[in-house]
């Protein structure tokens, strides 16, 4: 009876504490080392944190209280005290890191949580990598707790939620035309040249402004309903009619950079205000397009989520866009990013169609809706999957390119940054690099290439953004089609961290802890 009611529960409790005292330092080192890998920080930070937390600080804490315990009866053994103190210190360490840097911690674990597996392949490695990222995904609630989307207030709570299904490409073909690259570039992109071939679907990165929008009489632009009815009368094809609505919003509305950057109060983003002022942030663009569709019976809904436009900001920012139902299928639209681009704190107006009916797998590279069904993918991506993707623009996919390496949004290198891809159309490619956060960029040694491998020598240790450009000719205009985060520095290795910190310390102290 004593064994069942006293000895067994005591042993089980002690075993649980031993398991926790082993796992908490490992979790602490995993988080600290992932943060080091993500920020390209010094390795000694992760090593020192692990050595201090297991076992130096717990032992030092126990030694400090030894004099006070000399003349008192002891209920716990030395090992029991060290176990409890190790558990307490490591839980405190984990809690502080997650509480002080919740978004960064989630980003680090979601993107670099498998750093110790770099260069290793195989079924077992793949299983471990999936397990690590699944564990990281469990912390998404922490990220969401501090990440608020101000554009949710404009969402219609009765919005239809589609059944996920593969999107059928629209059947029509517009006349191609040279257009700009997406919004939010660091610097204005070079003007691309006409590719000279018609796309097989309505989605294209270089379509022309709809004639009904370009030639609209000023007398029509008196109300949202008047504009929508005029465009419906001028265009009977349902896909091109929605394109005309998109074109009107992208062409007529300018991005309100003072309001976005907090230099001026943000005005209401309802459709009527945006129609009257011709200025808006993303919510206003999306609400106006939604209202234009409702005026003529087109099913266009408002979608909120996060979006990223460059590799240096993996988590992106709050955003709003649209989805339209045509011929029984849903298609995605972002009129904001098709209206121009932000350079610093100013907005440059340039119409485009990169984000008009793009394939869902292209849209989800840069847009992550709060409601996963609006990814329109049979198997939606997790937020971690979204962060791990390289930041490629629609033009990359429109040119038939496929990235083979690197396949992650952030990559460590020891020498040159090497990009490998499939280039079936033998597009001219060019690469440049710049330090993270810097406005200055430099062309890589290999100026242009039609090949499948590009090499970019980096000047030294640091975090860089490597940008990829494409053009029709060797000497001419090139457009930006993607960015990759490249880190050059001291490589974080598993032997350097886990062996020295977790496993070595555990092996040296295990006997004492359970003695």
XYZ file of N, CA and C in Angstrom, residues 171-301:
393
model
N -10.813 32.258 -69.210
C -10.620 31.827 -70.588
C -10.193 32.917 -71.556
N -10.226 34.184 -71.166
C -9.984 35.253 -72.120
C -8.534 35.683 -72.146
N -8.144 36.397 -73.209
C -6.785 36.833 -73.390
C -6.761 38.325 -73.719
N -6.259 39.160 -72.809
C -6.150 40.579 -73.119
C -4.907 40.868 -73.954
N -4.843 42.067 -74.499
C -3.670 42.491 -75.245
C -2.547 42.821 -74.277
N -1.353 42.224 -74.424
C -0.278 42.489 -73.480
C 0.270 43.900 -73.617
N 0.809 44.394 -72.494
C 1.410 45.719 -72.478
C 2.429 45.787 -71.347
N 3.478 46.531 -71.550
C 4.499 46.681 -70.530
C 3.949 47.439 -69.347
N 4.166 46.905 -68.118
C 3.654 47.536 -66.903
C 4.666 47.416 -65.784
N 4.487 48.139 -64.689
C 5.462 48.143 -63.600
C 5.397 46.914 -62.729
N 6.411 46.768 -61.914
C 6.434 45.709 -60.920
C 5.623 46.125 -59.703
N 5.375 45.203 -58.750
C 4.440 45.464 -57.662
C 4.828 46.624 -56.761
N 3.880 46.934 -55.887
C 4.019 48.022 -54.926
C 5.075 47.696 -53.881
N 5.556 48.771 -53.210
C 6.422 48.685 -52.046
C 7.839 48.257 -52.384
N 8.410 48.780 -53.458
C 9.811 48.566 -53.748
C 10.652 49.530 -52.920
N 11.894 49.157 -52.631
C 12.790 50.085 -51.962
C 13.160 51.233 -52.898
N 13.380 50.903 -54.166
C 13.706 51.918 -55.166
C 12.828 51.673 -56.368
N 12.541 52.700 -57.192
C 11.708 52.488 -58.368
C 12.324 51.447 -59.286
N 11.545 50.468 -59.746
C 12.100 49.422 -60.593
C 12.367 49.932 -61.993
N 13.344 49.339 -62.708
C 13.549 49.703 -64.108
C 12.321 49.364 -64.926
N 12.077 50.130 -65.985
C 10.925 49.878 -66.842
C 11.176 48.626 -67.658
N 10.331 47.588 -67.538
C 10.548 46.358 -68.292
C 10.129 46.526 -69.745
N 10.574 45.605 -70.562
C 10.219 45.629 -71.963
C 9.073 44.680 -72.226
N 8.435 44.823 -73.398
C 7.309 43.976 -73.760
C 7.782 42.564 -74.051
N 7.214 41.547 -73.376
C 7.669 40.186 -73.608
C 7.335 39.653 -74.982
N 6.340 40.247 -75.669
C 6.086 39.888 -77.059
C 5.243 38.655 -77.269
N 4.787 37.983 -76.208
C 3.923 36.819 -76.372
C 2.692 36.987 -75.513
N 1.570 36.528 -76.030
C 0.320 36.646 -75.291
C 0.213 35.552 -74.239
N -0.220 35.893 -73.017
C -0.422 34.863 -72.002
C -1.626 34.011 -72.349
N -1.686 32.835 -71.789
C -2.771 31.904 -72.097
C -3.980 32.112 -71.203
N -3.867 32.950 -70.184
C -5.002 33.226 -69.316
C -5.106 34.720 -69.115
N -6.140 35.133 -68.400
C -6.326 36.555 -68.145
C -5.239 37.100 -67.238
N -4.681 36.261 -66.341
C -3.620 36.762 -65.467
C -2.355 37.031 -66.268
N -1.889 38.228 -66.155
C -0.630 38.612 -66.774
C -0.061 39.769 -65.987
N 1.232 39.922 -66.026
C 1.869 40.998 -65.276
C 1.991 42.278 -66.092
N 1.457 42.286 -67.326
C 1.652 43.471 -68.175
C 0.463 43.754 -69.094
N -0.758 43.687 -68.569
C -1.946 43.974 -69.373
C -2.197 45.476 -69.447
N -2.986 45.890 -70.424
C -3.282 47.309 -70.622
C -4.473 47.742 -69.770
N -4.523 49.024 -69.509
C -5.674 49.610 -68.829
C -6.911 49.415 -69.696
N -8.006 49.015 -69.087
C -9.233 48.755 -69.852
C -9.670 50.029 -70.578
N -10.037 49.937 -71.873
C -10.434 51.134 -72.633
C -11.591 51.905 -71.997
N -12.524 51.203 -71.368
C -13.660 51.889 -70.753
C -13.222 52.760 -69.584
N -12.150 52.371 -68.923
C -11.607 53.177 -67.825
C -10.781 54.330 -68.390
N -9.972 54.023 -69.389
C -9.104 55.054 -69.973
C -9.910 56.167 -70.628
N -11.054 55.819 -71.219
C -11.847 56.796 -71.974
C -13.130 57.210 -71.262
N -13.211 56.977 -69.978
C -14.428 57.282 -69.235
C -14.674 58.797 -69.207
N -15.869 59.256 -69.588
C -16.192 60.688 -69.513
C -16.236 61.163 -68.065
N -15.792 62.370 -67.826
C -15.793 62.921 -66.465
C -17.191 62.983 -65.888
N -18.199 63.126 -66.755
C -19.576 63.232 -66.278
C -20.066 61.946 -65.625
N -19.395 60.831 -65.903
C -19.806 59.545 -65.331
C -19.367 59.436 -63.875
N -18.269 60.067 -63.528
C -17.653 59.867 -62.213
C -18.313 60.730 -61.140
N -19.619 60.580 -61.026
C -20.376 61.327 -60.016
C -20.724 60.482 -58.805
N -20.718 59.178 -58.967
C -21.034 58.280 -57.856
C -20.459 56.902 -58.147
N -20.378 56.085 -57.094
C -19.886 54.718 -57.257
C -20.810 53.932 -58.175
N -22.114 54.089 -57.983
C -23.079 53.362 -58.804
C -22.982 53.778 -60.266
N -22.785 55.062 -60.525
C -22.692 55.552 -61.904
C -21.471 54.964 -62.607
N -20.341 54.935 -61.931
C -19.125 54.372 -62.524
C -19.311 52.882 -62.796
N -19.828 52.156 -61.819
C -19.988 50.712 -61.972
C -20.947 50.371 -63.108
N -22.073 51.077 -63.201
C -23.045 50.807 -64.261
C -22.482 51.148 -65.637
N -21.714 52.220 -65.708
C -21.088 52.588 -66.989
C -20.137 51.481 -67.456
N -19.292 50.983 -66.540
C -18.344 49.932 -66.915
C -19.071 48.639 -67.281
N -20.168 48.344 -66.585
C -20.939 47.140 -66.910
C -21.564 47.239 -68.290
N -21.994 48.439 -68.677
C -22.580 48.644 -70.006
C -21.529 48.541 -71.106
N -20.313 48.972 -70.787
C -19.247 48.967 -71.788
C -18.590 47.602 -71.958
N -18.647 46.772 -70.932
C -17.971 45.473 -70.972
C -18.923 44.377 -70.515
N -19.177 43.400 -71.391
C -20.131 42.330 -71.081
C -19.448 41.039 -70.629
N -18.174 40.872 -70.962
C -17.458 39.688 -70.495
C -17.249 39.815 -68.985
N -17.663 38.811 -68.178
C -17.603 38.961 -66.709
C -16.189 39.144 -66.181
N -15.208 38.454 -66.762
C -13.830 38.598 -66.292
C -13.284 39.980 -66.618
N -13.508 40.438 -67.840
C -13.014 41.750 -68.225
C -13.798 42.867 -67.534
N -15.052 42.586 -67.149
C -15.827 43.584 -66.404
C -15.217 43.800 -65.023
N -14.851 42.713 -64.353
C -14.197 42.843 -63.051
C -12.808 43.453 -63.216
N -12.153 43.124 -64.323
C -10.866 43.769 -64.594
C -11.048 45.279 -64.729
N -12.117 45.709 -65.371
C -12.377 47.136 -65.519
C -12.604 47.792 -64.159
N -13.323 47.115 -63.263
C -13.515 47.641 -61.911
C -12.171 47.759 -61.193
N -11.369 46.714 -61.291
C -10.023 46.738 -60.705
C -9.197 47.877 -61.294
N -9.258 48.037 -62.605
C -8.466 49.065 -63.271
C -8.878 50.462 -62.824
N -10.175 50.658 -62.627
C -10.642 51.973 -62.181
C -10.059 52.292 -60.807
N -10.111 51.343 -59.889
C -9.589 51.579 -58.541
C -8.075 51.779 -58.578
N -7.365 50.904 -59.305
C -5.907 50.998 -59.361
C -5.445 52.279 -60.043
N -6.204 52.742 -61.030
C -5.796 53.926 -61.787
C -6.206 55.233 -61.120
N -7.372 55.264 -60.483
C -7.902 56.529 -59.974
C -7.462 56.841 -58.534
N -7.168 55.822 -57.750
C -6.857 56.047 -56.334
C -5.341 56.068 -56.135
N -4.865 57.005 -55.332
C -3.449 57.106 -54.972
C -3.252 56.636 -53.541
N -2.114 56.020 -53.291
C -1.843 55.502 -51.948
C -1.543 56.652 -51.001
N -2.207 56.641 -49.860
C -2.101 57.732 -48.886
C -0.909 57.474 -47.970
N 0.295 57.781 -48.460
C 1.504 57.517 -47.677
C 1.577 58.342 -46.388
N 1.165 59.632 -46.369
C 1.209 60.358 -45.091
C 0.370 59.679 -44.007
N -0.799 59.180 -44.385
C -1.642 58.495 -43.404
C -1.029 57.164 -42.985
N -0.443 56.456 -43.931
C 0.138 55.155 -43.617
C 1.322 55.285 -42.671
N 2.173 56.282 -42.913
C 3.369 56.455 -42.091
C 3.129 57.312 -40.854
N 1.865 57.660 -40.585
C 1.545 58.412 -39.383
C 1.893 59.879 -39.448
N 2.157 60.400 -40.653
C 2.471 61.818 -40.804
C 1.211 62.673 -40.845
N 0.068 62.046 -40.976
C -1.219 62.743 -40.989
C -2.271 61.778 -40.450
N -3.382 62.286 -39.918
C -4.448 61.403 -39.435
C -4.972 60.518 -40.564
N -5.269 59.277 -40.231
C -5.787 58.354 -41.250
C -7.280 58.601 -41.422
N -7.715 59.025 -42.610
C -9.139 59.283 -42.833
C -9.923 57.979 -42.892
N -11.248 58.038 -42.827
C -12.057 56.822 -42.966
C -11.757 56.113 -44.284
N -11.816 54.797 -44.254
C -11.495 54.003 -45.438
C -12.744 53.396 -46.084
N -13.907 53.975 -45.813
C -15.117 53.488 -46.467
C -15.101 53.875 -47.937
N -15.891 53.176 -48.730
C -15.872 53.355 -50.185
C -16.223 54.773 -50.607
N -17.210 55.382 -49.980
C -17.634 56.725 -50.363
C -16.532 57.760 -50.132
N -15.858 57.669 -48.998
C -14.766 58.601 -48.709
C -13.629 58.444 -49.700
N -13.272 57.206 -50.005
C -12.183 56.945 -50.951
C -12.562 57.428 -52.353
N -13.803 57.191 -52.761
C -14.255 57.642 -54.077
C -14.189 59.163 -54.184
N -14.480 59.835 -53.095
C -14.493 61.296 -53.117
C -13.080 61.890 -53.055
N -12.224 61.328 -52.206
C -10.893 61.908 -51.997
C -9.840 61.368 -52.953
N -10.085 60.190 -53.514
C -9.139 59.515 -54.414
C -7.827 59.185 -53.705
N -7.875 59.013 -52.385
C -6.719 58.603 -51.608
C -7.151 57.519 -50.624
N -6.254 56.568 -50.382
C -6.588 55.484 -49.453
C -5.352 54.682 -49.119
N -5.452 53.923 -48.032
C -4.520 52.828 -47.799
C -5.220 51.569 -48.307
N -4.637 50.414 -48.057
C -5.132 49.193 -48.690
C -6.610 48.932 -48.417
N -7.072 49.225 -47.189
C -8.471 48.965 -46.844
C -9.406 49.763 -47.735
N -9.044 51.019 -48.020
C -9.882 51.858 -48.868
C -9.951 51.354 -50.297
N -8.820 50.908 -50.838
C -8.818 50.312 -52.178
C -9.781 49.122 -52.221
N -9.634 48.234 -51.225
C -10.436 47.008 -51.226
C -11.917 47.292 -51.009
N -12.244 48.276 -50.151
C -13.647 48.604 -49.915
C -14.282 49.249 -51.144
N -13.526 50.075 -51.857
C -14.075 50.691 -53.065
C -14.330 49.644 -54.135
N -13.406 48.716 -54.318
C -13.617 47.659 -55.305
C -14.806 46.786 -54.917
N -14.939 46.506 -53.637
C -16.088 45.734 -53.162
C -17.391 46.470 -53.468
N -17.427 47.784 -53.227
C -18.642 48.574 -53.453
C -18.982 48.668 -54.939
N -17.973 48.805 -55.789
C -18.216 48.839 -57.233
C -18.837 47.524 -57.699
N -18.345 46.427 -57.177
C -18.912 45.129 -57.544
C -20.345 44.981 -57.070
N -20.625 45.392 -55.838
C -21.984 45.289 -55.313
C -22.965 46.126 -56.117
N -22.508 47.252 -56.667
C -23.397 48.135 -57.424
C -23.927 47.498 -58.698
N -23.227 46.495 -59.218
C -23.686 45.844 -60.459
C -23.886 44.343 -60.269
N -23.933 43.910 -58.998
C -24.229 42.509 -58.728
C -23.061 41.563 -58.866
N -21.838 42.072 -58.918
C -20.668 41.198 -58.957
C -20.273 40.839 -57.529
N -19.960 39.574 -57.307
C -19.627 39.097 -55.968
C -18.135 39.318 -55.704
N -17.826 40.462 -55.105
C -16.461 40.819 -54.751
C -16.424 41.052 -53.245
N -15.543 40.331 -52.545
C -15.513 40.401 -51.089
C -14.193 40.998 -50.608
